[in-house]
DNA sequence: GTCTATAAGGTGATAGAC
DNA sequence: GTCTATCACCTTATAGAC
C-alpha cells in the first residue's frame, strides 16, 4: 500500500468519524503511521485533504443503480432489491450518512461542486412509479414522496442510533441490533403495504 | 433581558448551528454583544456552556406528550395529532435534530447523563398500538417499528435537506418547500395506509 | 519522500483594572 | 459585572536536513 493510500485511508477514518472541525491533522498522521509534514506534502492543506475524502464519500453514498434499473423494470421488485442492498452498504459504513449530512449542513454550497450529484437515477424511478400507478399495481403516490420515504426509513436508524437505543430500547444495545437485523423486511413491508391500492 | 439570557440565546444559536467543535467562544460573545471574558464569568468553561445548551435542546426535542395521550387514547388519532405537531416544532428549529444527533454521535455517553431521556412515553404508545391491533383496527406491527418509522419520516427531510433539495428537486428550493408544506399529510397517509389491516 | 524543528496564527481561559 | 490585556496551549502549515 502506497503512502498516499495510507493517508487517504487514515483521513477517511478520522474525517468520517469526527467531521472537518473535529478531525486533527495529528490524529490522521498517527492513524496513518506517519508525521504531519507528510500530509501536507501529499495534500497541500487540511481543506484539500478533506475535499478529497468528502467527494469520495459523497459519490459512494449515492448508489449507482443503473444496472438494477435496467434489469428489473418494476418498482415493487426494485424496492425489494434496493432496501436490503442499501441497508447493507450503510451497515458497513454506519457513520457515512451522519458525516455527509453534517458537513452539507455546515456548508450546503459544497454539494453544487459535485457533478455526480446528478447521478441518482431519479427520473428512471419516476417512470417506474408512474407506470405502476397507471397499471393500478400501487395506489397513487408522488414519486418524490416514495423515494424520500424509502431513504428516510433506511438511513434514519443509523443517524439516530444513540437516541433510539436509549429511548426506545432502554439502553439495551442488543435490542437495537436485533431491531436492525429485521429492519430490511420491516421497511419493505411498511412501504409495500402503504402502496396497496385503495 | 439579563446578560445571562443574552449569553444563553447566543450560545444556543451558535452551538446548534455549528456544533461543539465548530462553535467559537468569540463568535458566541459577538452574537451576545459582550466579550469573551464574560462568558467565562457566567459559565466557567466552553464545555459547561455547551452542556447547558445541549441539555436544554435534548429536553426540547423529546416532546412531552402525556396530555395528548390521556385525552386521545387511540393510536390513529394520536398519529394524526403528533405528526403535524412535531413537524411544526422542527420547522421552527430546523437545525435541532442534526445538532442533537451529531453531538450524540460524537459522544454517545452524554445521553446517559440526561435523566429526562426516559421522558418519552413509549410504553403508553405501546399499549395504544397493541390495543388497536387486538381490535383489528390496524394490521400487526411491532410498536418499535411504528414509532421509529414515524420519527424517521418526520425528521429525515430536515437533516437531509441539502441532499434532497439538490438530488430529488434538482436544486430548486421552491420545490423542496412545496414538498415540505404537504409533508404532514403525506406522512400521515403513508403511515395510515401501511397500517390498514391485511 | 520522509523526517525534525519551528513558525504563525488561533482559541480557551485568566488576571486585574474599573 | 464588565472590560482590556495577556497567557498558555493547540493546530495548521512550512523550512530545511537527510
Coordinates of C-alpha atoms (C1' of nucleotides) in Angstrom, one line a residue, chain B residues 24-25 36-37 40 45-46, chain C residues 10-16:
Chain B
X24 CA -16.0 29.5 18.9
X25 CA -16.3 31.4 22.1
X36 CA -15.3 36.5 25.9
X37 CA -14.3 37.1 29.5
X40 CA -16.3 32.5 31.4
X45 CA -15.8 26.9 30.5
X46 CA -16.9 26.2 26.9
Chain C
dG10 C1' -6.0 30.9 16.5
dT11 C1' -8.5 29.6 20.8
dG12 C1' -9.9 28.8 25.7
dA13 C1' -9.1 30.7 29.8
dT14 C1' -7.4 34.0 33.5
dA15 C1' -5.6 38.4 35.8
dG16 C1' -6.5 42.7 37.1

